[in-house]
Amino acid sequence: MKRISMMRLAWNNVKHDRTRSILVTVSISLTMMLLTLIASYGYGTIKGQRANAGLTSGNYYAHFRYVTQKQLNEMRLRSEFSEIGTMSLTAVTEKGGAMYYADDTALSMNNMELRLKEGGYPESYHEIAAGAAFLEECGLKDPKPGDTVTLNRRFDLETPYEPEEYVVSGILKENEVGSGVFRAVFLSEEYYEAMIPEEERQYNVYFSLLPDPRLNTDTAETKIKELAQTLGIKEYDVEVNRAYLFGKLDPGYETISVCAVIILCIILFSVMVIYNIFQVGIVRKIREYGKIRAVGATKRQMKRLIWSEGMILAAAGIPTGLAAGMIATVISFDWMMDLENVYRPEGYLVVSPLSPAVLAAAVLICFLTVLAALYRPMKLVSSVSPVETILYQGGSLKGKGRSIRKGRKEIGVAGLAFASLSGQKQRTAGTILTMGLSCILFIAAANLAGNMDAEYDARKTVELGEIELELSFSLEDQAYPENNLDRILRDNPLDEELLGQIESINGVREVRTQNILYGEILDESGHPVQRTSVLILDREMFGRKYEEKNTDVTYDSVTESSGILFGASALMQREGVRTGDRMRLRVTDGMQEAEFDTEVEGAFSMIGADWGITQDAYEKLGLGDGSVYTVWIDCEKGKEETVAEEVESLIADREHLEMKRYSDVLDVAEAGVSLMKLVCYTLSGMVAAISFLNMANTLIVSVITRRQEFGLLQAVGMTNAQLNKSLQGEGILYTIGTVLAAAVIGIPCGYGLFWYGKEHSWFGLNVYHLPVAELAVLAAFLILFQTILSFTLSCNVKHESVIERIRYQG
């Protein structure tokens, strides 16, 4: 046979068997579409990260805290730094504002030009740039550049606030979350140098390193810490801007490995899906290929025939899938960008997710996938004798693996379904495997997204109830000692009278409190050397705050030894605190005092105070209950707004109190969780679509190839209802196999992903819950899908007469 004859024969086969050709083409199209979507999304995400690297975190590699003028001068002499910017806290205002000096480089590195609403940053001595809301709090109505405002400010805790008049050089935009008030005030260099002596200056120094092809996310951090050590800067005063490094530099080895695994899984999944769908169509035509082989076709020509059929179908499917994938990518990517618009900062550069190189790579992968799917059918039809091929009845062509149905005296509808699936074990296993893989991805995503708990994340801010009142205090304010904790506890703003008034508000269900003590660390002779704060934690709060479960430190052990825990584990090294240190404390609740010796037994991650002891240890001290630090108010449903308004009126004339509402922080957390869930489920849904088509293809081809069998069965008495139930039974068995595969493999994979995310503090992950609801939804969808498909196929079969079905030869 001539080569052109094989191509013509392949084209005729494709045209003659329209059903198979359409199914294979659609499968290839969906695979191409999926590859285009995933590749383009990955490219668009990486491109967006690079284009907007540092937009939220700042355009700098890292910053050093508490840098002296001498260290800054040394940094400027070193060749490793490409840019250096300085910022320094200069003063604070009575209205809670922080006054900073920042040079142009530091402003640029922190994207402060995007914060500027009108005017400019200060250049002359008395100029300032601040937010309009803050300036209005300070008495300046409708502030504009050029206006003057008087701020009560001080430069340290030893001096009182003093009024000083400033000229507004620029108006800054407000915060988009929280209170909305931007409380940073920027000063000029001239003012900073005039007010702060050179020997007292300390800076936050922001910097970038010179470009180096050897630098990536991992090596850059190591390099930065080495430079800090050389300059005499402590490691805990180094803040690496990992978000910027990840977006700007090449990813580290861990990131590359993860990406490689994901890409490999996508390729393997696509190969399996297309192979299984294409194989079903090829096997059905084995007898026809046997006849071609019998009239003289060589093994090479038979391979070329199969290859030509696949290429014809790929030539139709790949461009269609590519076009659909490009359209879907652009539409969905723009939609995702719109959803994220609320969270993106101003100045975010929206990039195009499409790249000619990426699209070409996706086309190549899809082409190779089709070739991989054709490999076994090509080998199959070229390696058997013409006689064996012509006698082929739909099972294996080789050896002992022939599919032979065992006869039975009686067989029911369920038996027919089992017989059909067992007669094509390879096809059945392939269909369940490919569907199971996509469903495993869905279950893994459900384990992650379904366990994102917005309430857990919100409870990090407001731990109990719907309303929280908390003391705001200092420890070392010498100019205003009434702001210090010992004086605040003496005045007791959260006294029994206020608590009683809160409890009497209509709608208040419960009021809980937490105590705090003012403390002084004593030296060996009993003299105070450091002021401190000691939080009292009951058993529940201790369990919430102390998360190191693999230690012997428990509430009871700390109580028994009268031990103490440091309040912020990240600051232990900076403060020179070590587990096992002995210390003597004098504490007071504002009325009574007590002294005790204790040992440092560990540290909390963060509790809002310097130290923490247990409630039982506190009661051993014999102090009163007047040192209330936090009040949590639990409200009846629907009455939160009314209670909050009344609480605000009760504390209006009381100082040093801050009020937080659980509903406010929950709204922000829920918006973040909703977006993350949408992304997870959308991506897993894209993967699932092609595998569901695989089941549809399997059932459709099964019906087509068994028309004669159905005709014979109905000729001997099988009803249309029994035929429909038999097809539905096959679909249900596919569904059961798929759900079992998804549950057995997907749940452990998802469980591992959940714990990995929790260990790395991913948003909202706390308590693992088995995704029962997601599994139920998946099973219900599969059952509904196969029921509709089976009913449609049985209706299609019933349109033909029994005689036509018996005569059908494939």
Coordinates of N, CA, C and O in Angstrom, one line a residue, residues 582-711:
R582 N 16.0 32.1 86.5 CA 15.3 32.4 87.8 C 15.1 33.9 87.9 O 16.0 34.7 87.4
M583 N 14.0 34.4 88.4 CA 13.7 35.8 88.6 C 12.8 36.0 89.8 O 12.1 35.1 90.2
R584 N 12.9 37.2 90.4 CA 12.1 37.6 91.5 C 11.2 38.8 91.0 O 11.7 39.7 90.4
L585 N 9.9 38.7 91.3 CA 9.0 39.7 90.9 C 8.2 40.3 92.0 O 7.9 39.6 93.0
R586 N 8.0 41.6 91.9 CA 7.0 42.3 92.8 C 5.8 42.7 91.9 O 6.1 43.4 91.0
V587 N 4.6 42.2 92.3 CA 3.5 42.5 91.4 C 2.4 43.2 92.3 O 2.4 43.1 93.5
T588 N 1.5 44.0 91.6 CA 0.4 44.6 92.2 C -0.8 44.7 91.3 O -0.7 44.7 90.1
D589 N -2.0 44.6 91.9 CA -3.2 44.7 91.2 C -3.8 46.1 91.3 O -4.9 46.4 90.9
G590 N -2.9 47.1 91.8 CA -3.4 48.4 92.0 C -3.7 48.8 93.4 O -3.7 50.0 93.8
M591 N -3.9 47.8 94.2 CA -4.3 48.0 95.6 C -3.3 47.2 96.5 O -2.8 47.7 97.5
Q592 N -3.1 46.0 96.2 CA -2.2 45.1 97.1 C -1.0 44.7 96.3 O -1.0 44.6 95.1
E593 N 0.1 44.3 97.0 CA 1.3 43.9 96.4 C 1.7 42.5 96.9 O 1.2 42.0 98.0
A594 N 2.5 41.8 96.1 CA 3.0 40.5 96.5 C 4.3 40.3 95.8 O 4.6 40.8 94.7
E595 N 5.2 39.5 96.4 CA 6.5 39.1 95.8 C 6.6 37.6 95.7 O 6.1 36.9 96.6
F596 N 7.2 37.2 94.7 CA 7.4 35.7 94.5 C 8.6 35.4 93.6 O 8.9 36.2 92.7
D597 N 9.3 34.3 93.9 CA 10.4 33.8 93.1 C 9.8 32.9 92.0 O 8.9 32.1 92.4
T598 N 10.3 32.9 90.8 CA 9.7 32.0 89.8 C 10.8 31.6 88.8 O 11.9 32.2 88.8
E599 N 10.5 30.7 87.9 CA 11.4 30.2 86.9 C 10.7 30.3 85.6 O 9.5 30.0 85.4
V600 N 11.5 30.7 84.5 CA 10.9 30.8 83.2 C 10.8 29.4 82.6 O 11.8 28.7 82.5
E601 N 9.6 29.0 82.3 CA 9.3 27.6 81.8 C 9.0 27.5 80.3 O 8.8 26.4 79.8
G602 N 9.0 28.7 79.7 CA 8.8 28.6 78.2 C 8.3 30.0 77.8 O 8.5 31.0 78.4
A603 N 7.6 30.0 76.6 CA 7.1 31.3 76.1 C 5.8 31.1 75.3 O 5.7 30.0 74.6
F604 N 4.9 32.0 75.4 CA 3.8 32.0 74.5 C 4.2 32.6 73.2 O 5.2 33.3 73.1
S605 N 3.4 32.3 72.1 CA 3.7 33.0 70.8 C 3.5 34.5 70.9 O 4.3 35.3 70.5
M606 N 2.3 34.9 71.5 CA 2.1 36.3 71.7 C 0.8 36.4 72.5 O -0.2 35.9 72.2
I607 N 0.9 37.2 73.7 CA -0.2 37.3 74.6 C -0.6 38.8 74.8 O -1.5 39.1 75.5
G608 N 0.2 39.8 74.3 CA -0.1 41.2 74.6 C 0.4 41.7 75.9 O 0.1 42.8 76.3
A609 N 1.2 40.9 76.6 CA 1.9 41.4 77.8 C 3.3 40.8 77.9 O 3.6 39.9 77.1
D610 N 4.1 41.3 78.8 CA 5.5 40.8 78.9 C 5.6 39.3 79.4 O 6.4 38.6 78.9
W611 N 4.7 39.0 80.3 CA 4.8 37.6 81.0 C 3.4 37.1 81.2 O 2.4 37.9 81.1
G612 N 3.3 35.8 81.5 CA 2.0 35.2 81.7 C 2.1 34.1 82.8 O 3.1 33.4 82.9
I613 N 1.1 34.1 83.7 CA 1.1 33.1 84.8 C -0.4 32.5 84.8 O -1.3 33.1 84.2
T614 N -0.6 31.4 85.4 CA -1.9 30.8 85.4 C -2.8 31.4 86.5 O -2.3 32.1 87.4
Q615 N -4.1 31.2 86.3 CA -5.1 31.8 87.2 C -4.9 31.2 88.6 O -5.0 31.9 89.6
D616 N -4.6 29.9 88.7 CA -4.4 29.3 90.0 C -3.2 29.8 90.7 O -3.2 30.0 91.9
A617 N -2.1 30.1 89.9 CA -0.9 30.6 90.5 C -1.2 32.1 91.0 O -0.7 32.5 92.1
Y618 N -2.0 32.8 90.3 CA -2.4 34.1 90.7 C -3.2 34.1 92.0 O -3.0 35.0 92.9
E619 N -4.1 33.2 92.1 CA -4.9 33.1 93.3 C -4.1 32.8 94.5 O -4.4 33.2 95.7
K620 N -3.0 32.0 94.3 CA -2.1 31.8 95.4 C -1.4 33.0 96.0 O -1.0 33.1 97.2
L621 N -1.3 34.1 95.2 CA -0.7 35.3 95.7 C -1.6 36.1 96.6 O -1.1 37.0 97.3
G622 N -2.9 35.8 96.7 CA -3.8 36.4 97.6 C -4.1 37.9 97.3 O -4.6 38.6 98.1
L623 N -4.0 38.2 96.0 CA -4.4 39.6 95.6 C -5.9 39.6 95.2 O -6.6 38.6 95.2
G624 N -6.4 40.9 95.0 CA -7.8 41.0 94.8 C -8.1 40.8 93.3 O -7.3 40.3 92.5
D625 N -9.4 41.1 92.9 CA -9.8 40.9 91.5 C -10.0 42.2 90.8 O -10.8 42.3 89.8
G626 N -9.4 43.3 91.3 CA -9.6 44.6 90.7 C -8.7 44.9 89.5 O -8.9 46.0 88.9
S627 N -7.9 44.0 89.0 CA -6.9 44.3 88.0 C -7.4 43.8 86.6 O -6.7 43.0 85.9
V628 N -8.6 44.1 86.2 CA -9.2 43.6 85.0 C -8.5 44.3 83.8 O -8.4 45.5 83.7
Y629 N -8.1 43.5 82.9 CA -7.4 43.9 81.7 C -8.3 43.9 80.4 O -8.3 44.7 79.6
T630 N -9.0 42.7 80.3 CA -9.9 42.5 79.1 C -11.3 42.1 79.6 O -11.4 41.4 80.5
V631 N -12.2 42.7 78.9 CA -13.7 42.3 79.1 C -14.2 41.8 77.8 O -14.1 42.5 76.8
W632 N -14.8 40.6 77.8 CA -15.4 40.1 76.6 C -16.9 40.0 76.9 O -17.4 39.5 77.9
I633 N -17.7 40.6 76.0 CA -19.1 40.7 76.1 C -19.8 39.8 75.1 O -19.7 40.0 73.9
D634 N -20.6 38.8 75.6 CA -21.3 37.9 74.7 C -22.8 38.4 74.7 O -23.4 38.7 75.7
C635 N -23.3 38.6 73.4 CA -24.6 39.2 73.2 C -25.6 38.2 72.7 O -25.2 37.2 72.0
E636 N -26.8 38.5 72.9 CA -27.9 37.7 72.2 C -27.9 38.0 70.8 O -27.6 39.1 70.3
K637 N -28.3 37.0 70.0 CA -28.3 37.2 68.5 C -29.2 38.3 68.1 O -30.4 38.4 68.6
G638 N -28.7 39.1 67.3 CA -29.5 40.2 66.7 C -29.4 41.5 67.6 O -30.0 42.5 67.1
K639 N -28.8 41.5 68.7 CA -28.7 42.6 69.6 C -27.3 43.2 69.7 O -27.1 44.0 70.6
E640 N -26.4 42.7 68.9 CA -25.0 43.2 69.0 C -24.9 44.7 68.7 O -24.1 45.3 69.4
E641 N -25.6 45.2 67.8 CA -25.5 46.6 67.4 C -25.9 47.5 68.6 O -25.3 48.4 69.0
T642 N -27.1 47.1 69.2 CA -27.6 47.9 70.3 C -26.7 47.8 71.5 O -26.4 48.9 72.2
V643 N -26.2 46.7 71.8 CA -25.3 46.5 72.9 C -24.0 47.3 72.7 O -23.5 48.0 73.6
A644 N -23.4 47.3 71.5 CA -22.2 48.0 71.2 C -22.4 49.5 71.4 O -21.5 50.2 71.9
E645 N -23.6 50.0 71.0 CA -23.8 51.5 71.1 C -23.9 51.8 72.6 O -23.3 52.9 73.0
E646 N -24.5 51.0 73.4 CA -24.6 51.3 74.8 C -23.3 51.2 75.5 O -23.0 52.0 76.4
V647 N -22.5 50.2 75.1 CA -21.2 50.1 75.7 C -20.3 51.3 75.4 O -19.6 51.8 76.3
E648 N -20.4 51.7 74.2 CA -19.6 52.9 73.8 C -20.0 54.1 74.6 O -19.1 54.9 75.0
S649 N -21.3 54.3 74.9 CA -21.7 55.4 75.7 C -21.3 55.3 77.2 O -20.9 56.3 77.8
L650 N -21.2 54.1 77.7 CA -20.7 53.8 79.0 C -19.2 54.2 79.2 O -18.8 54.6 80.3
I651 N -18.4 53.9 78.2 CA -17.0 54.1 78.3 C -16.5 55.4 77.7 O -15.3 55.7 77.7
A652 N -17.5 56.2 77.3 CA -17.1 57.5 76.6 C -16.2 58.4 77.5 O -15.3 59.1 77.0
D653 N -16.5 58.4 78.8 CA -15.8 59.3 79.7 C -14.7 58.6 80.5 O -14.1 59.1 81.4
R654 N -14.3 57.4 80.0 CA -13.3 56.6 80.7 C -12.1 56.5 79.8 O -12.2 56.2 78.6
E655 N -10.9 56.8 80.3 CA -9.7 56.8 79.5 C -9.0 55.4 79.5 O -9.4 54.5 80.3
H656 N -8.1 55.2 78.6 CA -7.3 54.0 78.5 C -8.0 52.8 78.1 O -7.6 51.7 78.5
L657 N -9.2 52.9 77.4 CA -9.9 51.7 77.0 C -10.1 51.7 75.5 O -10.3 52.7 74.9
E658 N -9.9 50.5 74.9 CA -10.1 50.3 73.5 C -11.2 49.3 73.3 O -11.3 48.3 74.0
M659 N -12.0 49.6 72.3 CA -13.2 48.7 72.1 C -13.0 48.1 70.7 O -12.7 48.8 69.7
K660 N -13.2 46.7 70.5 CA -13.2 46.0 69.3 C -14.5 45.2 69.1 O -15.0 44.7 70.1
R661 N -14.9 45.1 67.9 CA -16.2 44.4 67.6 C -15.8 43.2 66.7 O -15.1 43.3 65.7
Y662 N -16.3 42.0 67.1 CA -16.0 40.8 66.4 C -16.6 40.8 65.0 O -15.9 40.3 64.1
S663 N -17.7 41.4 64.8 CA -18.3 41.4 63.5 C -17.4 42.1 62.5 O -17.4 41.8 61.3
D664 N -16.7 43.2 62.9 CA -15.9 43.9 62.0 C -14.7 43.1 61.5 O -14.4 43.0 60.3
V665 N -14.0 42.4 62.4 CA -12.9 41.6 62.0 C -13.3 40.3 61.2 O -12.6 39.8 60.4
L666 N -14.5 39.8 61.6 CA -15.0 38.6 60.9 C -15.4 38.9 59.4 O -15.1 38.1 58.6
D667 N -15.9 40.1 59.1 CA -16.2 40.5 57.8 C -15.0 40.4 56.9 O -15.0 39.9 55.8
V668 N -13.9 41.0 57.4 CA -12.6 41.0 56.6 C -12.1 39.6 56.4 O -11.7 39.2 55.3
A669 N -12.2 38.7 57.5 CA -11.7 37.3 57.4 C -12.6 36.5 56.4 O -12.1 35.7 55.6
E670 N -13.9 36.7 56.4 CA -14.8 35.9 55.6 C -14.6 36.3 54.1 O -14.6 35.4 53.2
A671 N -14.3 37.6 53.8 CA -14.0 38.0 52.4 C -12.8 37.3 51.9 O -12.7 36.8 50.8
G672 N -11.7 37.2 52.8 CA -10.5 36.5 52.3 C -10.7 35.0 52.1 O -10.3 34.4 51.2
V673 N -11.5 34.3 53.0 CA -11.7 32.9 52.9 C -12.6 32.6 51.7 O -12.3 31.6 51.0
S674 N -13.6 33.4 51.4 CA -14.4 33.2 50.2 C -13.6 33.2 48.9 O -13.8 32.4 48.0
L675 N -12.7 34.2 48.9 CA -11.9 34.3 47.6 C -11.0 33.1 47.5 O -10.9 32.5 46.4
M676 N -10.4 32.6 48.6 CA -9.5 31.4 48.5 C -10.3 30.2 48.1 O -9.8 29.4 47.4
K677 N -11.5 30.0 48.7 CA -12.3 28.9 48.4 C -12.7 28.9 46.9 O -12.7 27.9 46.2
L678 N -13.0 30.1 46.4 CA -13.4 30.2 45.0 C -12.3 29.7 44.1 O -12.5 29.0 43.1
V679 N -11.1 30.2 44.4 CA -9.9 29.8 43.6 C -9.7 28.3 43.6 O -9.5 27.6 42.6
C680 N -9.7 27.7 44.8 CA -9.5 26.3 45.0 C -10.5 25.4 44.2 O -10.2 24.5 43.4
Y681 N -11.8 25.7 44.4 CA -12.8 24.9 43.8 C -12.9 25.2 42.3 O -13.3 24.2 41.5
T682 N -12.6 26.4 41.8 CA -12.6 26.6 40.4 C -11.6 25.8 39.7 O -11.8 25.2 38.6
L683 N -10.3 25.8 40.2 CA -9.3 25.1 39.6 C -9.5 23.6 39.6 O -9.3 22.9 38.6
S684 N -10.0 23.0 40.7 CA -10.3 21.6 40.8 C -11.5 21.3 39.8 O -11.5 20.2 39.3
G685 N -12.4 22.2 39.7 CA -13.5 21.9 38.8 C -13.1 21.9 37.3 O -13.6 21.1 36.5
M686 N -12.1 22.7 37.0 CA -11.6 22.6 35.6 C -11.0 21.2 35.3 O -11.2 20.7 34.2
V687 N -10.2 20.7 36.3 CA -9.6 19.4 36.1 C -10.7 18.3 36.0 O -10.6 17.3 35.3
A688 N -11.8 18.5 36.8 CA -12.8 17.4 36.9 C -13.6 17.3 35.6 O -14.1 16.3 35.3
A689 N -13.7 18.4 34.9 CA -14.6 18.5 33.7 C -14.1 17.4 32.7 O -15.0 16.7 32.1
I690 N -12.9 17.3 32.4 CA -12.4 16.4 31.4 C -12.6 14.9 31.9 O -12.8 14.0 31.0
S691 N -12.4 14.7 33.1 CA -12.6 13.3 33.6 C -14.1 12.8 33.5 O -14.4 11.7 33.3
F692 N -15.0 13.8 33.8 CA -16.4 13.4 33.6 C -16.7 13.1 32.2 O -17.5 12.3 31.9
L693 N -16.1 13.9 31.3 CA -16.2 13.5 29.9 C -15.7 12.1 29.6 O -16.3 11.4 28.7
N694 N -14.7 11.7 30.3 CA -14.1 10.4 30.1 C -15.2 9.3 30.5 O -15.3 8.3 29.7
M695 N -15.9 9.5 31.6 CA -17.0 8.6 31.9 C -18.1 8.6 30.9 O -18.6 7.5 30.5
A696 N -18.4 9.8 30.4 CA -19.4 9.9 29.4 C -19.0 9.1 28.1 O -19.8 8.4 27.5
N697 N -17.7 9.3 27.7 CA -17.2 8.6 26.5 C -17.3 7.1 26.7 O -17.6 6.4 25.8
T698 N -16.9 6.7 27.9 CA -16.8 5.2 28.2 C -18.2 4.6 28.1 O -18.4 3.6 27.5
L699 N -19.2 5.3 28.7 CA -20.6 4.8 28.6 C -21.2 4.9 27.2 O -21.8 3.9 26.7
I700 N -20.8 5.9 26.5 CA -21.4 6.1 25.1 C -20.8 5.0 24.2 O -21.5 4.3 23.5
V701 N -19.5 4.8 24.3 CA -18.8 3.8 23.4 C -19.3 2.4 23.8 O -19.5 1.5 23.0
S702 N -19.5 2.2 25.1 CA -20.0 0.9 25.6 C -21.4 0.6 25.0 O -21.7 -0.5 24.6
V703 N -22.3 1.6 24.9 CA -23.6 1.4 24.3 C -23.5 1.2 22.9 O -24.2 0.3 22.3
I704 N -22.6 1.9 22.2 CA -22.5 1.8 20.7 C -22.0 0.4 20.3 O -22.5 -0.2 19.4
T705 N -21.0 0.0 21.0 CA -20.4 -1.3 20.7 C -21.2 -2.5 21.1 O -21.0 -3.6 20.7
R706 N -22.2 -2.3 22.0 CA -23.0 -3.4 22.5 C -24.5 -3.3 21.9 O -25.4 -3.9 22.5
R707 N -24.7 -2.6 20.8 CA -26.0 -2.5 20.3 C -26.5 -3.9 19.9 O -27.7 -4.2 20.2
Q708 N -25.7 -4.7 19.3 CA -26.1 -6.0 18.9 C -26.4 -6.9 20.1 O -27.4 -7.6 20.2
E709 N -25.6 -6.7 21.2 CA -25.9 -7.5 22.4 C -27.2 -7.1 23.0 O -28.0 -7.9 23.4
F710 N -27.5 -5.7 23.0 CA -28.7 -5.3 23.6 C -29.9 -5.8 22.8 O -31.0 -6.1 23.3
G711 N -29.7 -5.8 21.4 CA -30.8 -6.3 20.5 C -31.1 -7.8 20.8 O -32.3 -8.2 20.9

